[in-house]
């Protein structure tokens, strides 16, 4: 399967710099990729939003 969502780099605003530094440390300590952690976080966020929508209506 082709990876059509590959992102080489993207801008991180100043208010998130500290979070991404912690992400770097976390990934190095746990030997996992940043893209994996970010994708899992987005997946969890979208699932949570979907559940909220279902509860509301």
Tab-separated table of N, CA, C and O in Angstrom:
chain	number	residue	atom	x	y	z
A	1	UNK	N	0.840	-1.186	0.000
A	1	UNK	CA	0.000	0.000	0.000
A	1	UNK	C	0.883	1.246	0.000
A	1	UNK	O	1.849	1.319	0.744
A	2	UNK	N	0.547	2.173	-0.813
A	2	UNK	CA	1.314	3.408	-0.933
A	2	UNK	C	1.070	4.311	0.276
A	2	UNK	O	-0.049	4.444	0.760
A	3	UNK	N	2.129	4.940	0.775
A	3	UNK	CA	2.006	5.859	1.898
A	3	UNK	C	1.798	7.264	1.351
A	3	UNK	O	2.738	8.021	1.188
A	4	UNK	N	0.556	7.625	1.082
A	4	UNK	CA	0.268	8.923	0.481
A	4	UNK	C	0.205	10.049	1.503
A	4	UNK	O	0.035	11.193	1.143
A	5	UNK	N	0.354	9.729	2.786
A	5	UNK	CA	0.281	10.749	3.823
A	5	UNK	C	1.633	11.070	4.443
A	5	UNK	O	1.708	11.613	5.525
A	6	UNK	N	2.683	10.742	3.765
A	6	UNK	CA	4.021	11.001	4.277
A	6	UNK	C	4.265	12.506	4.398
A	6	UNK	O	4.023	13.255	3.457
A	7	UNK	N	4.720	12.934	5.557
A	7	UNK	CA	5.034	14.343	5.792
A	7	UNK	C	6.510	14.421	6.162
A	7	UNK	O	6.933	13.841	7.155
A	8	UNK	N	7.279	15.122	5.376
A	8	UNK	CA	8.713	15.227	5.647
A	8	UNK	C	8.990	16.176	6.804
A	8	UNK	O	9.804	15.904	7.651
A	9	UNK	N	8.317	17.310	6.829
A	9	UNK	CA	8.494	18.253	7.928
A	9	UNK	C	7.280	19.171	7.988
A	9	UNK	O	6.564	19.338	7.006
A	10	UNK	N	7.066	19.728	9.155
A	10	UNK	CA	5.983	20.683	9.309
A	10	UNK	C	6.348	21.654	10.422
A	10	UNK	O	7.192	21.371	11.261
A	11	UNK	N	5.705	22.801	10.402
A	11	UNK	CA	5.995	23.874	11.348
A	11	UNK	C	5.339	23.586	12.693
A	11	UNK	O	4.167	23.229	12.752
A	12	UNK	N	6.091	23.739	13.772
A	12	UNK	CA	5.576	23.576	15.131
A	12	UNK	C	5.552	24.961	15.776
A	12	UNK	O	6.607	25.555	15.995
A	13	UNK	N	4.358	25.493	16.073
A	13	UNK	CA	4.282	26.820	16.714
A	13	UNK	C	5.005	26.828	18.067
A	13	UNK	O	5.162	25.784	18.706
A	14	UNK	N	5.419	28.004	18.491
A	14	UNK	CA	6.168	28.150	19.740
A	14	UNK	C	5.462	27.533	20.938
A	14	UNK	O	6.096	26.930	21.793
A	15	UNK	N	4.130	27.677	20.996
A	15	UNK	CA	3.420	27.172	22.177
A	15	UNK	C	3.457	25.650	22.298
A	15	UNK	O	3.154	25.107	23.358
A	16	UNK	N	3.848	24.956	21.235
A	16	UNK	CA	3.929	23.496	21.261
A	16	UNK	C	5.368	22.966	21.266
A	16	UNK	O	5.571	21.758	21.308
A	17	UNK	N	6.339	23.839	21.257
A	17	UNK	CA	7.742	23.422	21.217
A	17	UNK	C	8.101	22.527	22.406
A	17	UNK	O	8.760	21.506	22.239
A	18	UNK	N	7.647	22.913	23.583
A	18	UNK	CA	7.969	22.133	24.789
A	18	UNK	C	7.333	20.738	24.720
A	18	UNK	O	7.950	19.748	25.104
A	19	UNK	N	6.120	20.658	24.217
A	19	UNK	CA	5.436	19.368	24.071
A	19	UNK	C	6.212	18.470	23.117
A	19	UNK	O	6.404	17.276	23.377
A	20	UNK	N	6.689	19.023	22.006
A	20	UNK	CA	7.418	18.215	21.043
A	20	UNK	C	8.792	17.813	21.567
A	20	UNK	O	9.309	16.760	21.204
A	21	UNK	N	9.373	18.614	22.459
A	21	UNK	CA	10.624	18.209	23.099
A	21	UNK	C	10.368	17.001	23.999
A	21	UNK	O	11.135	16.043	23.998
A	22	UNK	N	9.250	17.038	24.738
A	22	UNK	CA	8.883	15.899	25.577
A	22	UNK	C	8.589	14.673	24.721
A	22	UNK	O	8.929	13.550	25.093
A	23	UNK	N	7.974	14.894	23.562
A	23	UNK	CA	7.701	13.795	22.632
A	23	UNK	C	9.014	13.173	22.152
A	23	UNK	O	9.143	11.955	22.106
A	24	UNK	N	9.989	14.006	21.810
A	24	UNK	CA	11.307	13.493	21.404
A	24	UNK	C	11.900	12.597	22.490
A	24	UNK	O	12.349	11.482	22.212
A	25	UNK	N	11.880	13.103	23.720
A	25	UNK	CA	12.440	12.344	24.848
A	25	UNK	C	11.685	11.033	25.057
A	25	UNK	O	12.292	9.978	25.251
A	26	UNK	N	10.359	11.096	25.014
A	26	UNK	CA	9.525	9.916	25.195
A	26	UNK	C	9.829	8.862	24.135
A	26	UNK	O	9.978	7.684	24.447
A	27	UNK	N	9.930	9.301	22.893
A	27	UNK	CA	10.174	8.372	21.791
A	27	UNK	C	11.559	7.740	21.881
A	27	UNK	O	11.712	6.543	21.626
A	28	UNK	N	12.552	8.525	22.251
A	28	UNK	CA	13.897	7.976	22.411
A	28	UNK	C	13.928	6.951	23.543
A	28	UNK	O	14.502	5.872	23.402
A	29	UNK	N	13.299	7.277	24.665
A	29	UNK	CA	13.281	6.390	25.825
A	29	UNK	C	12.565	5.079	25.519
A	29	UNK	O	12.967	4.014	25.965
A	30	UNK	N	11.463	5.149	24.751
A	30	UNK	CA	10.643	3.973	24.461
A	30	UNK	C	10.943	3.337	23.109
A	30	UNK	O	10.272	2.377	22.724
A	31	UNK	N	11.912	3.875	22.393
A	31	UNK	CA	12.321	3.354	21.081
A	31	UNK	C	11.136	3.193	20.116
A	31	UNK	O	10.934	2.144	19.522
A	32	UNK	N	10.338	4.256	20.011
A	32	UNK	CA	9.236	4.269	19.051
A	32	UNK	C	9.309	5.556	18.237
A	32	UNK	O	9.972	6.514	18.635
A	33	UNK	N	8.642	5.569	17.109
A	33	UNK	CA	8.711	6.741	16.241
A	33	UNK	C	7.707	7.807	16.662
A	33	UNK	O	6.642	7.501	17.199
A	34	UNK	N	8.071	9.054	16.387
A	34	UNK	CA	7.170	10.173	16.675
A	34	UNK	C	5.906	10.064	15.836
A	34	UNK	O	4.817	10.352	16.325
A	35	UNK	N	6.048	9.639	14.592
A	35	UNK	CA	4.865	9.549	13.732
A	35	UNK	C	3.863	8.546	14.294
A	35	UNK	O	2.655	8.772	14.234
A	36	UNK	N	4.347	7.444	14.864
A	36	UNK	CA	3.451	6.453	15.473
A	36	UNK	C	2.683	7.077	16.633
A	36	UNK	O	1.458	6.944	16.737
A	37	UNK	N	3.382	7.765	17.519
A	37	UNK	CA	2.751	8.371	18.689
A	37	UNK	C	1.741	9.431	18.259
A	37	UNK	O	0.622	9.486	18.781
A	38	UNK	N	2.107	10.249	17.293
A	38	UNK	CA	1.205	11.294	16.806
A	38	UNK	C	-0.037	10.676	16.176
A	38	UNK	O	-1.163	11.102	16.452
A	39	UNK	N	0.138	9.653	15.354
A	39	UNK	CA	-1.012	8.992	14.719
A	39	UNK	C	-1.933	8.356	15.756
A	39	UNK	O	-3.158	8.459	15.646
A	40	UNK	N	-1.374	7.716	16.768
A	40	UNK	CA	-2.188	7.115	17.818
A	40	UNK	C	-2.951	8.194	18.595
A	40	UNK	O	-4.121	8.002	18.955
A	41	UNK	N	-2.307	9.323	18.853
A	41	UNK	CA	-2.963	10.418	19.571
A	41	UNK	C	-4.105	11.007	18.744
A	41	UNK	O	-5.187	11.279	19.273
A	42	UNK	N	-3.892	11.190	17.460
A	42	UNK	CA	-4.940	11.714	16.581
A	42	UNK	C	-6.099	10.721	16.506
A	42	UNK	O	-7.271	11.110	16.589
A	43	UNK	N	-5.779	9.456	16.383
A	43	UNK	CA	-6.812	8.414	16.333
A	43	UNK	C	-7.669	8.450	17.601
A	43	UNK	O	-8.895	8.432	17.539
A	44	UNK	N	-7.024	8.519	18.751
A	44	UNK	CA	-7.740	8.569	20.022
A	44	UNK	C	-8.610	9.820	20.106
A	44	UNK	O	-9.763	9.770	20.539
A	45	UNK	N	-8.065	10.950	19.693
A	45	UNK	CA	-8.811	12.212	19.710
A	45	UNK	C	-10.058	12.123	18.830
A	45	UNK	O	-11.162	12.496	19.254
A	46	UNK	N	-9.913	11.608	17.612
A	46	UNK	CA	-11.046	11.501	16.693
A	46	UNK	C	-12.106	10.537	17.209
A	46	UNK	O	-13.306	10.790	17.077
A	47	UNK	N	-11.682	9.454	17.817
A	47	UNK	CA	-12.632	8.509	18.401
A	47	UNK	C	-13.397	9.144	19.558
A	47	UNK	O	-14.605	8.954	19.695
A	48	UNK	N	-12.700	9.922	20.373
A	48	UNK	CA	-13.343	10.614	21.496
A	48	UNK	C	-14.355	11.641	20.986
A	48	UNK	O	-15.467	11.745	21.512
A	49	UNK	N	-13.990	12.383	19.942
A	49	UNK	CA	-14.908	13.357	19.355
A	49	UNK	C	-16.134	12.658	18.764
A	49	UNK	O	-17.253	13.161	18.886
A	50	UNK	N	-15.934	11.519	18.141
A	50	UNK	CA	-17.041	10.763	17.569
A	50	UNK	C	-18.002	10.309	18.660
A	50	UNK	O	-19.228	10.390	18.514
A	51	UNK	N	-17.469	9.831	19.801
A	51	UNK	CA	-18.309	9.407	20.915
A	51	UNK	C	-19.105	10.578	21.483
A	51	UNK	O	-20.274	10.439	21.842
A	52	UNK	N	-18.475	11.760	21.557
A	52	UNK	CA	-19.172	12.959	22.044
A	52	UNK	C	-20.354	13.281	21.138
A	52	UNK	O	-21.430	13.612	21.611
A	53	UNK	N	-20.117	13.200	19.828
A	53	UNK	CA	-21.158	13.497	18.840
A	53	UNK	C	-22.326	12.533	18.978
A	53	UNK	O	-23.488	12.938	18.924
A	54	UNK	N	-22.041	11.261	19.191
A	54	UNK	CA	-23.077	10.245	19.338
A	54	UNK	C	-23.899	10.515	20.599
A	54	UNK	O	-25.129	10.401	20.578
A	55	UNK	N	-23.246	10.896	21.682
A	55	UNK	CA	-23.945	11.180	22.936
A	55	UNK	C	-24.880	12.387	22.789
A	55	UNK	O	-25.943	12.429	23.370
A	56	UNK	N	-24.433	13.395	22.014
A	56	UNK	CA	-25.229	14.614	21.848
A	56	UNK	C	-26.425	14.402	20.928
A	56	UNK	O	-27.401	15.110	21.029
A	57	UNK	N	-26.319	13.493	20.023
A	57	UNK	CA	-27.446	13.477	19.148
A	57	UNK	C	-27.640	12.424	18.223
A	57	UNK	O	-28.448	12.293	17.460
